[in-house]
């Protein structure tokens, strides 16, 4: 028989120790694994992190409850621990654990809205720690390290609550409305972006120099400071859009995507980590205080007598100290090597500080963050780890294929069981969703299409045409391609979700049945040589985008909620049911591609669909679309399909809510989020709000820009006026000093002038008469000289005119002489030509005579030369 009381006593003895160590292990796991969730989209990373995130708070709260219960049990002398002071000393460590690591504050975006619950938890847990602390008196010889750890834990827990509060929707929106940007943050970044835009425009037609990795981070931070209001649906000025548009239009695809990836990383860290609290002067100070208190508490505990404690409890206490200090050191290392620190150290506000220059050198802020042309590392190697660390998002695409899903269905019984427990979506993600690498070819072509659309939007002045361009979801591509107008009904006459399913099935049918492309990709038209000589596989890239868009439609319905309705999911289920029924007759094959080919051929070959099946399923319309596409094989069929998918992608991207895009950052990110932010920087999604209200807003923005320009001019004029006023004041003071000196001189010379005045009057009258006469004579002489010079100038002008006429006459004569010479030369040439003809005639006659002489000689007749 099992001894229940023994095991219960054993658990009562070790439960608190196990919970405290488990809480520390969860904190260590979270600080290292939390950054991986933005770099990897696999459920094998997210699910354990989700469990650790939930268990971390539960374990710490449970341990605090055990401490409170143990302290209460001490009153009856029935507790397992003999010394209550140790329990009170362990309690503040749980506050540090509840504060969580710097790398994660919220698992999902919705967790930020629960900041009030964490604030209440902060108060309750502080009360529980204080209760355990006061219950340990009067024999509490650990009160000093307990107080020190309690202050450090309170700081950590307050940081987490503050970070959740700042990342919640309403405070985040209020911070955008009320904040006054510092002069060395946003304005410095705007100056940097303007410089980048000017330098890019100068070198746009030349070979573009790749920017440094640090410059990429700085520009990304500048755009983040300007466009962080996207999360709150803030409307931006045309000046901001023009600034970002000029920058991205002159960038390569690699540079543009790097800037957007780093910018999204800033969004992630401000929404899901403690960056908003730690990356400030107050945050640095509090972090230093907390680390100092923890270190001081460890020294105090080391110096105290510990004979009353058990050895295992002393070991656990040292482990808690090492864990707390180690977590702080790791968080400090991550903080100083983060992009935030690099931007702060390279700000022009601190540029002249020698301390900052020393830190910039020590931390190597200008280090290489993204090596160029790096080879694919081997699995489980150091290169693979560094490749993951350098990422700012998962750099992968999730793939969901309708044909594969229908070819590998679950049994009905198993489907009902997992549906009862609500595990269908999770198991579908594990079983039917595959992950592929986001290739550079796909990146370059998507950016090329985005730039083409942005440049086309600049050329369209008609608002209706601009609105059509913004609302295009494949029809713009088909209208621009020659011979593709017959494909427009599959875009215009169906809803977005129906059209997406049809194009997905048609792409799959063409992919698996296009023998020409599989045998010879170049003849099939799916590979094109680009300007840099590289080849782009439109066939493979089209399938990637096709499976990715269906993944968003089926597995991420919240992202497509604005463009797809519940009818799309119903249509998907009806289509899958019909496809499963159709595939039952297919003979199973071990090779997957052959099985998919058979399935696609069965869809294309079947024609006996009922009216009900035509209404519910999209198989028949998708098959007709595939047949139409096959007719366009000679006209770059796969390039057309790829461009349609890109247009469907940006149509869904610019209509997805910014809040939904931000929610995906904690799950590895999505390509549609990068495309959305790129379109925002290029001005595509906001430029075509064509309603009457938007026109009024546009006019209001333009007037506001004019007012701002006028205010800027007035400020400059005011500064200029103030500067001139200061100069005038200085001149006035200098004149006043001179006037004082002149007045003194006037007083001294006044008497002399009065004495000399009488004599000078007589002399003046005489001299005035003489001077007047002399002046009149000089004026008369000057007048005569002027008239003489005028006559000379007139005569000179006449001579010049005569010279001009003579020169013109000489030129005419010279031209006539040259013409006569040309005519004489032509006559001489004709004579020479005639002489040459005459000589040729004489030569011909001589040849004839010579032939006759030979003929006569052959006949034996004497030839007479005459």
Tab-separated table of C-alpha atoms in Angstrom, residues 124-329:
chain	number	residue	atom	x	y	z
A	124	UNK	CA	-1.158	42.476	-4.178
A	125	UNK	CA	2.221	40.720	-4.516
A	126	UNK	CA	4.018	43.596	-2.775
A	127	UNK	CA	1.506	43.278	0.035
A	128	UNK	CA	2.147	39.509	0.200
A	129	UNK	CA	5.930	40.065	0.390
A	130	UNK	CA	5.498	42.726	3.046
A	131	UNK	CA	3.204	40.394	4.991
A	132	UNK	CA	5.825	37.630	4.912
A	133	UNK	CA	8.493	40.152	5.907
A	134	UNK	CA	6.640	41.446	8.971
A	135	UNK	CA	5.576	37.948	10.034
A	136	UNK	CA	9.235	36.965	10.272
A	137	UNK	CA	9.946	39.459	13.053
A	138	UNK	CA	11.322	39.787	15.700
A	139	UNK	CA	13.950	37.131	14.841
A	140	UNK	CA	14.704	38.397	11.326
A	141	UNK	CA	18.485	38.669	10.885
A	142	UNK	CA	18.086	38.915	7.052
A	143	UNK	CA	16.052	42.098	7.066
A	144	UNK	CA	18.712	44.245	5.285
A	145	UNK	CA	19.223	42.006	2.182
A	146	UNK	CA	15.465	41.390	2.148
A	147	UNK	CA	14.761	45.123	1.895
A	148	UNK	CA	17.396	45.537	-0.818
A	149	UNK	CA	15.991	42.683	-2.929
A	150	UNK	CA	12.452	43.959	-2.327
A	151	UNK	CA	13.353	47.380	-3.795
A	152	UNK	CA	15.042	45.720	-6.805
A	153	UNK	CA	12.026	43.444	-7.334
A	154	UNK	CA	9.640	46.369	-7.037
A	155	UNK	CA	11.631	48.231	-9.731
A	156	UNK	CA	11.574	45.187	-12.039
A	157	UNK	CA	7.844	44.558	-11.616
A	158	UNK	CA	7.109	48.279	-12.076
A	159	UNK	CA	9.142	48.286	-15.308
A	160	UNK	CA	7.031	45.464	-16.712
A	161	UNK	CA	3.739	47.114	-15.725
A	162	UNK	CA	4.908	50.439	-17.146
A	163	UNK	CA	5.989	48.780	-20.405
A	164	UNK	CA	2.585	47.106	-20.775
A	165	UNK	CA	0.862	50.423	-20.073
A	166	UNK	CA	2.899	52.336	-22.660
A	167	UNK	CA	2.282	49.658	-25.297
A	168	UNK	CA	-1.481	49.529	-24.782
A	169	UNK	CA	-3.612	51.200	-27.420
A	170	UNK	CA	-4.906	54.294	-25.647
A	171	UNK	CA	-1.672	55.406	-23.910
A	172	UNK	CA	0.241	54.691	-27.106
A	173	UNK	CA	-2.159	56.901	-29.051
A	174	UNK	CA	-1.991	59.616	-26.378
A	175	UNK	CA	1.797	59.537	-26.453
A	176	UNK	CA	1.662	60.338	-30.173
A	177	UNK	CA	-0.679	63.268	-29.591
A	178	UNK	CA	0.945	64.779	-26.518
A	179	UNK	CA	4.617	63.974	-26.867
A	180	UNK	CA	7.086	66.692	-27.825
A	181	UNK	CA	9.924	65.129	-29.799
A	182	UNK	CA	13.344	65.880	-28.438
A	183	UNK	CA	15.616	67.995	-30.628
A	184	UNK	CA	18.220	65.254	-30.875
A	185	UNK	CA	15.954	62.333	-31.820
A	186	UNK	CA	13.357	62.816	-34.513
A	187	UNK	CA	14.771	65.995	-36.015
A	188	UNK	CA	18.222	64.431	-36.320
A	189	UNK	CA	16.694	61.430	-38.037
A	190	UNK	CA	14.735	63.646	-40.432
A	191	UNK	CA	17.943	65.493	-41.351
A	192	UNK	CA	19.646	62.151	-41.911
A	193	UNK	CA	16.807	60.942	-44.143
A	194	UNK	CA	16.845	64.171	-46.137
A	195	UNK	CA	20.576	63.787	-46.674
A	196	UNK	CA	20.070	60.173	-47.735
A	197	UNK	CA	17.286	61.162	-50.133
A	198	UNK	CA	19.421	63.901	-51.709
A	199	UNK	CA	22.449	61.652	-52.082
A	200	UNK	CA	20.261	58.910	-53.540
A	201	UNK	CA	18.698	61.232	-56.067
A	202	UNK	CA	22.146	62.428	-57.174
A	203	UNK	CA	23.409	58.885	-57.710
A	204	UNK	CA	20.153	57.492	-59.065
A	205	UNK	CA	21.464	57.307	-62.624
A	206	UNK	CA	24.912	56.115	-61.591
A	207	UNK	CA	26.079	53.072	-59.719
A	208	UNK	CA	24.380	53.254	-56.310
A	209	UNK	CA	26.754	52.811	-53.394
A	210	UNK	CA	25.485	50.390	-50.779
A	211	UNK	CA	24.823	52.144	-47.454
A	212	UNK	CA	26.544	50.918	-44.327
A	213	UNK	CA	24.648	48.704	-41.915
A	214	UNK	CA	24.717	51.450	-39.291
A	215	UNK	CA	23.186	53.902	-41.777
A	216	UNK	CA	20.429	51.357	-42.459
A	217	UNK	CA	19.664	51.194	-38.724
A	218	UNK	CA	19.693	54.991	-38.429
A	219	UNK	CA	17.336	55.448	-41.373
A	220	UNK	CA	15.043	52.710	-40.070
A	221	UNK	CA	14.897	54.445	-36.695
A	222	UNK	CA	14.152	57.760	-38.394
A	223	UNK	CA	11.233	56.237	-40.288
A	224	UNK	CA	10.079	54.541	-37.075
A	225	UNK	CA	9.998	57.879	-35.244
A	226	UNK	CA	7.992	59.410	-38.094
A	227	UNK	CA	5.641	56.509	-38.883
A	228	UNK	CA	5.125	54.856	-35.491
A	229	UNK	CA	1.658	56.395	-35.508
A	230	UNK	CA	0.681	53.741	-38.078
A	231	UNK	CA	-0.320	51.460	-35.196
A	232	UNK	CA	-2.790	54.113	-34.050
A	233	UNK	CA	-4.081	54.765	-37.616
A	234	UNK	CA	-2.504	58.212	-37.639
A	235	UNK	CA	-2.726	60.239	-40.854
A	236	UNK	CA	0.618	61.591	-42.029
A	237	UNK	CA	1.500	64.722	-43.905
A	238	UNK	CA	2.483	64.794	-47.561
A	239	UNK	CA	5.901	66.002	-46.467
A	240	UNK	CA	6.554	62.765	-44.544
A	241	UNK	CA	5.279	60.655	-47.425
A	242	UNK	CA	7.378	62.593	-49.921
A	243	UNK	CA	10.473	62.132	-47.757
A	244	UNK	CA	10.062	58.357	-47.479
A	245	UNK	CA	9.017	58.027	-51.135
A	246	UNK	CA	12.175	59.760	-52.392
A	247	UNK	CA	14.310	57.562	-50.170
A	248	UNK	CA	12.820	54.202	-51.171
A	249	UNK	CA	12.478	54.956	-54.885
A	250	UNK	CA	16.245	55.321	-55.147
A	251	UNK	CA	17.081	52.181	-53.167
A	252	UNK	CA	17.678	48.627	-54.234
A	253	UNK	CA	15.383	45.839	-53.099
A	254	UNK	CA	17.912	44.584	-50.549
A	255	UNK	CA	18.399	47.993	-48.923
A	256	UNK	CA	14.674	48.775	-48.902
A	257	UNK	CA	13.752	45.466	-47.294
A	258	UNK	CA	16.558	45.807	-44.730
A	259	UNK	CA	15.308	49.242	-43.678
A	260	UNK	CA	11.729	47.972	-43.388
A	261	UNK	CA	12.826	44.877	-41.450
A	262	UNK	CA	14.759	46.969	-38.920
A	263	UNK	CA	11.865	49.419	-38.666
A	264	UNK	CA	9.454	46.553	-37.908
A	265	UNK	CA	11.961	45.324	-35.334
A	266	UNK	CA	11.667	48.700	-33.593
A	267	UNK	CA	7.878	48.282	-33.651
A	268	UNK	CA	8.205	44.793	-32.176
A	269	UNK	CA	10.489	45.847	-29.344
A	270	UNK	CA	8.380	48.830	-28.325
A	271	UNK	CA	5.208	46.696	-28.273
A	272	UNK	CA	6.441	43.409	-26.802
A	273	UNK	CA	9.541	44.204	-24.694
A	274	UNK	CA	10.703	46.669	-22.043
A	275	UNK	CA	12.526	48.900	-24.522
A	276	UNK	CA	10.144	51.830	-24.052
A	277	UNK	CA	10.988	51.864	-20.322
A	278	UNK	CA	14.637	50.815	-20.291
A	279	UNK	CA	15.927	52.927	-23.215
A	280	UNK	CA	15.756	56.235	-21.380
A	281	UNK	CA	17.781	58.109	-18.774
A	282	UNK	CA	15.365	57.095	-16.042
A	283	UNK	CA	15.431	53.493	-17.257
A	284	UNK	CA	19.233	53.377	-17.214
A	285	UNK	CA	19.267	54.820	-13.711
A	286	UNK	CA	16.669	52.389	-12.352
A	287	UNK	CA	18.420	49.445	-13.963
A	288	UNK	CA	21.730	50.486	-12.367
A	289	UNK	CA	20.030	50.901	-8.982
A	290	UNK	CA	18.362	47.485	-9.185
A	291	UNK	CA	21.627	45.753	-10.171
A	292	UNK	CA	23.530	47.555	-7.408
A	293	UNK	CA	20.928	46.585	-4.790
A	294	UNK	CA	20.990	42.943	-5.866
A	295	UNK	CA	24.792	42.844	-5.766
A	296	UNK	CA	24.864	44.576	-2.375
A	297	UNK	CA	22.297	42.100	-1.006
A	298	UNK	CA	24.424	39.168	-2.160
A	299	UNK	CA	27.473	40.626	-0.374
A	300	UNK	CA	25.478	41.224	2.811
A	301	UNK	CA	24.065	37.688	2.739
A	302	UNK	CA	27.566	36.269	2.220
A	303	UNK	CA	28.840	38.113	5.295
A	304	UNK	CA	25.988	37.055	7.604
A	305	UNK	CA	26.010	33.986	9.818
A	306	UNK	CA	24.078	31.112	8.214
A	307	UNK	CA	24.390	28.355	10.793
A	308	UNK	CA	20.648	28.308	11.425
A	309	UNK	CA	19.835	27.495	7.770
A	310	UNK	CA	19.992	24.154	6.048
A	311	UNK	CA	22.677	23.628	3.430
A	312	UNK	CA	20.193	23.055	0.610
A	313	UNK	CA	18.455	26.347	1.418
A	314	UNK	CA	21.762	28.217	1.382
A	315	UNK	CA	22.614	26.680	-1.996
A	316	UNK	CA	19.198	27.655	-3.388
A	317	UNK	CA	19.690	31.215	-2.107
A	318	UNK	CA	23.049	31.515	-3.867
A	319	UNK	CA	21.454	30.116	-7.022
A	320	UNK	CA	18.760	32.810	-6.795
A	321	UNK	CA	21.441	35.493	-6.417
A	322	UNK	CA	23.446	34.138	-9.345
A	323	UNK	CA	20.269	33.919	-11.430
A	324	UNK	CA	19.203	37.490	-10.630
A	325	UNK	CA	22.670	38.956	-11.283
A	326	UNK	CA	23.168	36.801	-14.383
A	327	UNK	CA	19.823	37.854	-15.847
A	328	UNK	CA	20.726	41.506	-15.267
A	329	UNK	CA	24.119	41.054	-16.939
